[in-house]
CSV table of C-alpha atoms and ligand atoms in Angstrom, one decimal:
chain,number,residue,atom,x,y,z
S,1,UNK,CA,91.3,69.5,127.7
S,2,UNK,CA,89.5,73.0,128.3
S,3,UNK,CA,86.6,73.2,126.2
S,4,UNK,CA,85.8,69.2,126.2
S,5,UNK,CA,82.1,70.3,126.9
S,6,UNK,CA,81.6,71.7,123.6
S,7,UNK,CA,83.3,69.0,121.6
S,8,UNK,CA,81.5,66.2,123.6
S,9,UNK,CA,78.2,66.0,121.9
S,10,UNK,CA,78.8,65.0,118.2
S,11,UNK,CA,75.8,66.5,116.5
S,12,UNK,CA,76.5,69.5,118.1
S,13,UNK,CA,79.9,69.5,117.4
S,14,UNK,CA,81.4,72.7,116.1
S,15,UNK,CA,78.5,74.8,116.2
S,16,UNK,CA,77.5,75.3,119.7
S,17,UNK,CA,79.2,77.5,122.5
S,18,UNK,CA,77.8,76.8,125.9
S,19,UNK,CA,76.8,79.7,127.6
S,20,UNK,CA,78.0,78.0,131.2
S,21,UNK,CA,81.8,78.0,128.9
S,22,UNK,CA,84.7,80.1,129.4
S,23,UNK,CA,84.7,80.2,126.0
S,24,UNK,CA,81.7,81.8,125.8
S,25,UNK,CA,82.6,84.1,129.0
S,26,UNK,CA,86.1,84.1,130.2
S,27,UNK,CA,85.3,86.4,133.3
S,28,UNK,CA,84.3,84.7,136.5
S,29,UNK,CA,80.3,84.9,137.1
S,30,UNK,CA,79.7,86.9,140.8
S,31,UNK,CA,76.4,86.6,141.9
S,32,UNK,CA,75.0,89.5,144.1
S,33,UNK,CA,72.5,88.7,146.2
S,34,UNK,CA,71.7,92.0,149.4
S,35,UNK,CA,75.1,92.7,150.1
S,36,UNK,CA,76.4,89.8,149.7
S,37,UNK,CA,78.9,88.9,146.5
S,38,UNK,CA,79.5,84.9,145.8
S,39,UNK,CA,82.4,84.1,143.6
S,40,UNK,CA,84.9,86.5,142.4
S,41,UNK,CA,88.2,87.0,144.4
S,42,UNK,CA,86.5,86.0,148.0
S,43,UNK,CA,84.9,82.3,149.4
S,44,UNK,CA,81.6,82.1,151.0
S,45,UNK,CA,80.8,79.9,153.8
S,46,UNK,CA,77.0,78.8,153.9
S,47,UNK,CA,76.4,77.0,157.0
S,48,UNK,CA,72.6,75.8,158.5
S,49,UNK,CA,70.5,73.1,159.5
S,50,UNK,CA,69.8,70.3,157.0
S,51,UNK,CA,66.0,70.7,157.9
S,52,UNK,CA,64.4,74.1,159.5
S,53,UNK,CA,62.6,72.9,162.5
S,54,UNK,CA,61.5,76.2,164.1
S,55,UNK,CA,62.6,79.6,164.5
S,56,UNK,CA,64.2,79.4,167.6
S,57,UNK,CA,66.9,76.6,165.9
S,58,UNK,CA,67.0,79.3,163.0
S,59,UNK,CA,67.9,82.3,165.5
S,60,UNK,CA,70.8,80.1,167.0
S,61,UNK,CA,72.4,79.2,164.2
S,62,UNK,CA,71.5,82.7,162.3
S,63,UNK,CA,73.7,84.3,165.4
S,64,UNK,CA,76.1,82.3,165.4
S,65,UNK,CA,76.7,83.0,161.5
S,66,UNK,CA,76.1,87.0,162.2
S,67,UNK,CA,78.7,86.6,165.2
S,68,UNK,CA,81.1,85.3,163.3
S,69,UNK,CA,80.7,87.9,160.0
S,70,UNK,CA,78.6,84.7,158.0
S,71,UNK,CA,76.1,86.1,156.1
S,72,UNK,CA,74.6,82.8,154.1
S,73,UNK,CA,71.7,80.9,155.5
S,74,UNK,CA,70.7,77.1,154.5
S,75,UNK,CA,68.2,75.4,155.6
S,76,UNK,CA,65.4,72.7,153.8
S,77,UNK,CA,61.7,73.4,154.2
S,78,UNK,CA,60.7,71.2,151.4
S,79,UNK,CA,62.7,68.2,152.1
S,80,UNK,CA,63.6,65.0,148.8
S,81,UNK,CA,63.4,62.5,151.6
S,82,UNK,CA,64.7,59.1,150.8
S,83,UNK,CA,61.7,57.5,152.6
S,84,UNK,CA,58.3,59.3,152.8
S,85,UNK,CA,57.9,58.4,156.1
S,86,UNK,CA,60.8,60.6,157.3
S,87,UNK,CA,60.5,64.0,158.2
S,88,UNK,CA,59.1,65.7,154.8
S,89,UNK,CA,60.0,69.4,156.1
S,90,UNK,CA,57.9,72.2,157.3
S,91,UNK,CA,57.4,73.5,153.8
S,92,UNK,CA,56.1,77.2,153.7
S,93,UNK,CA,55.9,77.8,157.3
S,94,UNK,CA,59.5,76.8,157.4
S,95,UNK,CA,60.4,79.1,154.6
S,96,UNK,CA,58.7,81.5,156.3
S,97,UNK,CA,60.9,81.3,159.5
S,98,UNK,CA,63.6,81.7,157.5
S,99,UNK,CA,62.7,85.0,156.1
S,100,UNK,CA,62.1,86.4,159.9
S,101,UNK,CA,64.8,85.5,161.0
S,102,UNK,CA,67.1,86.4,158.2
S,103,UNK,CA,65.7,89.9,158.2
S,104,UNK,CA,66.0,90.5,161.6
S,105,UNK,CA,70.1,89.5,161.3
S,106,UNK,CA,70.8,90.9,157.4
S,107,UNK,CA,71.3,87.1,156.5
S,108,UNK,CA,70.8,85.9,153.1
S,109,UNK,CA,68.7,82.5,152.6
S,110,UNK,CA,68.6,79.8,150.6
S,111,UNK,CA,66.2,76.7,150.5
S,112,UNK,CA,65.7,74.1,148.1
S,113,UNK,CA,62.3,73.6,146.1
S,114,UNK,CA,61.3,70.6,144.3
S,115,UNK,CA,59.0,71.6,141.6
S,116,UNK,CA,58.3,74.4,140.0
S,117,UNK,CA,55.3,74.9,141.6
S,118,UNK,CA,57.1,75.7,144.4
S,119,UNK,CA,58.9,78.5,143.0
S,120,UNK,CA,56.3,81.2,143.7
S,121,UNK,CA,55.6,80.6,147.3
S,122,UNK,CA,59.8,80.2,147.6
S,123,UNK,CA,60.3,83.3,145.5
S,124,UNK,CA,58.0,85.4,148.6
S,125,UNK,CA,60.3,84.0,151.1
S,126,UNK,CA,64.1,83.2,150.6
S,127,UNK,CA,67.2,84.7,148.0
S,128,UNK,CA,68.6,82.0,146.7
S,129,UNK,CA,66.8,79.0,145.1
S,130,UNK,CA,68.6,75.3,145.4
S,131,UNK,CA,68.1,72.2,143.4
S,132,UNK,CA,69.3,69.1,145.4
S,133,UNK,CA,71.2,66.4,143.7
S,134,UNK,CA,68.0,64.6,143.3
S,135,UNK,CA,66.5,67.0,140.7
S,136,UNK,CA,69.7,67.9,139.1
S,137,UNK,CA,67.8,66.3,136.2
S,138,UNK,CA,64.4,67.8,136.3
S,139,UNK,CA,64.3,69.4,133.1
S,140,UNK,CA,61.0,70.9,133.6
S,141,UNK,CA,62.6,72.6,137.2
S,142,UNK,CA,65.5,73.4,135.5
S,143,UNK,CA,63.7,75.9,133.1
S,144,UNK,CA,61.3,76.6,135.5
S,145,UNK,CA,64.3,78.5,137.5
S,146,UNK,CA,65.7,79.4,134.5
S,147,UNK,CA,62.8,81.6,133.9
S,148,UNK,CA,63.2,83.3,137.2
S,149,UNK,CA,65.6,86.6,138.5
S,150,UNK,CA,66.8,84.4,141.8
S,151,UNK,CA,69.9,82.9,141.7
S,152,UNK,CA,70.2,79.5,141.8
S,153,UNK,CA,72.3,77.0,143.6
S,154,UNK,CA,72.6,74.0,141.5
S,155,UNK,CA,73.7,70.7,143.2
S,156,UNK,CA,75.9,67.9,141.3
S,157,UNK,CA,73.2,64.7,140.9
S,158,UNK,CA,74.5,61.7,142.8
S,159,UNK,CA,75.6,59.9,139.7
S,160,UNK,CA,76.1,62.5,137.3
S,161,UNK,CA,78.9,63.9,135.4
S,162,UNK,CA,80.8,66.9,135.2
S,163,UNK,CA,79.4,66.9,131.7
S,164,UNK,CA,75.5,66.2,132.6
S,165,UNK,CA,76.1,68.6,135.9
S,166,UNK,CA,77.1,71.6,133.6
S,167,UNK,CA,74.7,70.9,130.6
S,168,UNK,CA,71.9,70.8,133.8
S,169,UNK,CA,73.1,74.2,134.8
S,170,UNK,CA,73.0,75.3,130.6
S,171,UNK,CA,69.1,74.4,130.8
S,172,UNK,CA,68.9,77.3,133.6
S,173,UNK,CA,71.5,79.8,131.6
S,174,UNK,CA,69.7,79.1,128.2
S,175,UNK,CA,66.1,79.8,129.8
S,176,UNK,CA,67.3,83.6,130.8
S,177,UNK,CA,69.0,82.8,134.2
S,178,UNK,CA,72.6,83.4,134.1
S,179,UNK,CA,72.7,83.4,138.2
S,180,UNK,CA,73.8,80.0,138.9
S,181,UNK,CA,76.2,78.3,141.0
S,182,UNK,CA,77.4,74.4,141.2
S,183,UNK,CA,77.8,73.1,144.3
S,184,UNK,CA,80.2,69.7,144.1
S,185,UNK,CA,78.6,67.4,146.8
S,186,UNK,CA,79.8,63.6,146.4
S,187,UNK,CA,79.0,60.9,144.0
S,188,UNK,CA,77.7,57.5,144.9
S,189,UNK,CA,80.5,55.4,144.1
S,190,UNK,CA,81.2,51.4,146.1
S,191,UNK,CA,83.2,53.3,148.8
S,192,UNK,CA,81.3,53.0,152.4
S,193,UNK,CA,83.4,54.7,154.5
S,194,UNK,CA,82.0,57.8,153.8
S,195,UNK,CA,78.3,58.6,152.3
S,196,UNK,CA,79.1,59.7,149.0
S,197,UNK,CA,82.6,60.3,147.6
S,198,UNK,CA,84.2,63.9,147.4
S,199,UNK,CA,85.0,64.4,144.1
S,200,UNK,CA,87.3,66.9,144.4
S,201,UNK,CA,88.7,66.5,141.4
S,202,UNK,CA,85.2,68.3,139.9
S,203,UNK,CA,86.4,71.7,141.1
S,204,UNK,CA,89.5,72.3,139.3
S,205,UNK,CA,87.4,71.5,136.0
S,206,UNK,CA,83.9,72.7,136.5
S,207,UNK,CA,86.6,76.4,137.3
S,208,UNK,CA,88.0,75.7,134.5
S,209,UNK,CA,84.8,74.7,131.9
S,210,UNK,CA,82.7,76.8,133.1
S,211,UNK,CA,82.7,81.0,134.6
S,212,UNK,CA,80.1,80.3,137.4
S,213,UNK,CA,80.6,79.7,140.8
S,214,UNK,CA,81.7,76.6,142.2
S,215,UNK,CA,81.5,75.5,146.1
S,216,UNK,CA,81.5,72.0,148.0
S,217,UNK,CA,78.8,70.9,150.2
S,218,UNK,CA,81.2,68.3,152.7
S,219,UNK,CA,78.3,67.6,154.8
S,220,UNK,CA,76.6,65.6,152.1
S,221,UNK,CA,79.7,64.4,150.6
S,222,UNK,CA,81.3,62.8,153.2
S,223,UNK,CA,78.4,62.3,155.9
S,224,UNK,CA,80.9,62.8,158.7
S,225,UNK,CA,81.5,65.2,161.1
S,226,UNK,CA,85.5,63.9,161.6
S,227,UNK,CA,86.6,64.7,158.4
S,228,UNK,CA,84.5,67.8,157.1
S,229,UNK,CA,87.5,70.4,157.9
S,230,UNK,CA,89.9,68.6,156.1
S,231,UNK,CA,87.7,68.0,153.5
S,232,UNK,CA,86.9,72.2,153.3
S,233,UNK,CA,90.1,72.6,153.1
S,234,UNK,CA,90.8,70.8,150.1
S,235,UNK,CA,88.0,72.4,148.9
S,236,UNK,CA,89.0,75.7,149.3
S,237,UNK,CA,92.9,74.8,148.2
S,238,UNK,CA,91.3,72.8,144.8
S,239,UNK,CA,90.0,76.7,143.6
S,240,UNK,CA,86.5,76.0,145.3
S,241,UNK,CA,84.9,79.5,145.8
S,242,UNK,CA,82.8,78.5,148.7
S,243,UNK,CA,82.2,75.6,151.1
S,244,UNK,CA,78.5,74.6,152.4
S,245,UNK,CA,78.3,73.2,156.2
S,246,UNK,CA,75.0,72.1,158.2
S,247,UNK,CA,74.9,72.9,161.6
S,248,UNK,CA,72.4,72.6,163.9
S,249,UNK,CA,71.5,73.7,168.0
S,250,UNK,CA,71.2,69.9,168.9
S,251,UNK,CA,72.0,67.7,166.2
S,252,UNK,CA,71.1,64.8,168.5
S,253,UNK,CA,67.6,65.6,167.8
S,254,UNK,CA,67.4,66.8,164.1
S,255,UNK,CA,64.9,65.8,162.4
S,256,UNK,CA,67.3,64.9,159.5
S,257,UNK,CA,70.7,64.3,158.7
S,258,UNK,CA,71.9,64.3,162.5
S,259,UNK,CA,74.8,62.5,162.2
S,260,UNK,CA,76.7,64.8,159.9
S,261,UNK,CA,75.9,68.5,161.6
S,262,UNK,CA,77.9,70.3,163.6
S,263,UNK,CA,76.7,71.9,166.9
S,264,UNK,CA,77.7,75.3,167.7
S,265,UNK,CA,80.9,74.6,169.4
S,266,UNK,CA,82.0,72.2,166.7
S,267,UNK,CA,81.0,74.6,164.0
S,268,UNK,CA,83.0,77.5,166.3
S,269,UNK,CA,86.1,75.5,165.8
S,270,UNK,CA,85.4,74.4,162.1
S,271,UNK,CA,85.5,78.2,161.4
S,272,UNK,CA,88.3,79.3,163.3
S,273,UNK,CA,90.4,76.5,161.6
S,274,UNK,CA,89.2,77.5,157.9
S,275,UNK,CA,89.9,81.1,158.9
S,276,UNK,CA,93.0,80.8,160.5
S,277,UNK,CA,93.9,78.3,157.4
S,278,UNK,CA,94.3,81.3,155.4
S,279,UNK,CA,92.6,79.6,152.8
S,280,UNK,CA,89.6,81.7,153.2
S,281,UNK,CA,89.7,85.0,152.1
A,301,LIG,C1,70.4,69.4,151.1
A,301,LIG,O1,71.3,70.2,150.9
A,301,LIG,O2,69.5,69.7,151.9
A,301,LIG,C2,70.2,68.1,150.4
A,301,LIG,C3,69.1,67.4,150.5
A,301,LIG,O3,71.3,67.8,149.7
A,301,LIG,P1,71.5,66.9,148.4
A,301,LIG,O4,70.4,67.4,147.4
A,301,LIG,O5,72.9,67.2,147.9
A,301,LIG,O6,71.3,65.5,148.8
A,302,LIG,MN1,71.0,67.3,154.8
């Protein structure tokens, strides 16, 4: 099975070795960002709101993160909205919050940007760049980032597979960024029970295809608050090297994706069960 990836596309067939392989590099990708290592032999929890709303919500959930020895930020200032009359995000002034408050607590941030004429306003402001599920096929982005020194968090589209979601990622190795991490975060499949469906099967493979690093987002997988710990769990047990969370203050009153973030006290338990899981290290 290992090494499908190369064999899959015919023309290619025999002559090309993916960078994103394990053939092509058998040691595990760590990406550095500050002080702060993802992959490698430890997990990273990234926990924040799904929208920043203002800096107060950022300062709350940046503490909470600091208090507990979390040092990875999350939150959207340019938002992919479903709808265009929903809450479109804050956009610089938003990623701008983000950088005061992550200097002032030695966080690390990361925020998603849509185009690629985002990246240079991003690039002033936040560490790590994301691409949501929704541009996991923007070529153009996908170089765009590729031709950048920021990591980049790439998410799994929401009908995309394993196959497209590492050739995606080989767009922003092959354009000179080999800084990238996949982030499994549910598939739309007929199930309604939860929002998308945990694939959780993704992680062993995309470990064992590819070197980079691999994490879950459960909030956007599942859409429920109820099941996230189980379902970081099985993240973490399936080889996952970090887990994604959002959080918010008052998720009564976010201004997106309310439903699924925990508040402080729910995220306070959510941690001490992953910790004292023991499978976080
Ligand atoms: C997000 O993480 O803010 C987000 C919009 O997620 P996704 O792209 O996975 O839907
Ligand atoms: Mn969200």
């Amino acid at each position: 099975m290992k090494g499908w990836l190369t064999l899959s596309d015919k023309s290619q067939q025999g002559k090309l070795r993916l960078l994103v392989s394990r053939e092509h590099k058998s040691e595990d990708t760590i990406i550095k960002v500050k002080k702060t290592v993802i992959g490698g032999s430890s997990h990273t929890l990234i926990a924040g709101p799904c929208s920043v709303e203002s800096k107060e919500q950022l300062e709350t959930v940046g503490t909470a993160l600091k208090n507990k020895g979390l040092r990875v930020l999350r939150g959207g200032a340019f938002k992919p909205r479903t709808s265009p009359y929903s809450f479109q995000g804050l956009g610089e002034e938003g990623l701008k919050m983000m950088k005061g408050v992550a200097d002032d607590l030695g966080l690390v941030t990361i925020s998603e940007i849509m185009s690629a004429d985002q990246i240079d306003t991003a690039a002033k402001y936040i560490d790590i760049f994301q691409i949501g599920a929704r541009n996991m096929h923007n070529f153009d982005l996908l170089k765009a980032v590729g031709q950048t020194n920021k990591p980049v968090l790439l998410k799994r589209g929401l009908s995309a597979t394993l196959e497209e979601f590492m050739l995606a990622a080989e767009y922003i190795l092959h354009h000179g960024n080999d800084q990238v991490m996949l982030i499994e975060r549910g598939i739309r499949t007929f199930e309604t029970a939860t929002r998308n469906t945990l694939d959780i099967s993704a992680v062993p493979i995309l470990k064992q295809e590819t070197h980079l690093p691999v994490l879950v987002d459960v909030s956007h997988s599942t859409g429920r608050k109820d099941i996230l710990l189980p379902c970081a769990k099985a993240a973490l047990a399936a080889g996952a090297d970090g887990v994604m969370v959002e959080i918010h203050p008052d998720p009564q009153h976010a201004l997106s994706d309310g439903k699924q973030q925990l508040n402080m006290a729910e995220f306070q338990a959510f941690w001490d069960e992953i910790y004292d899981s023991g499978l976080y290290h």
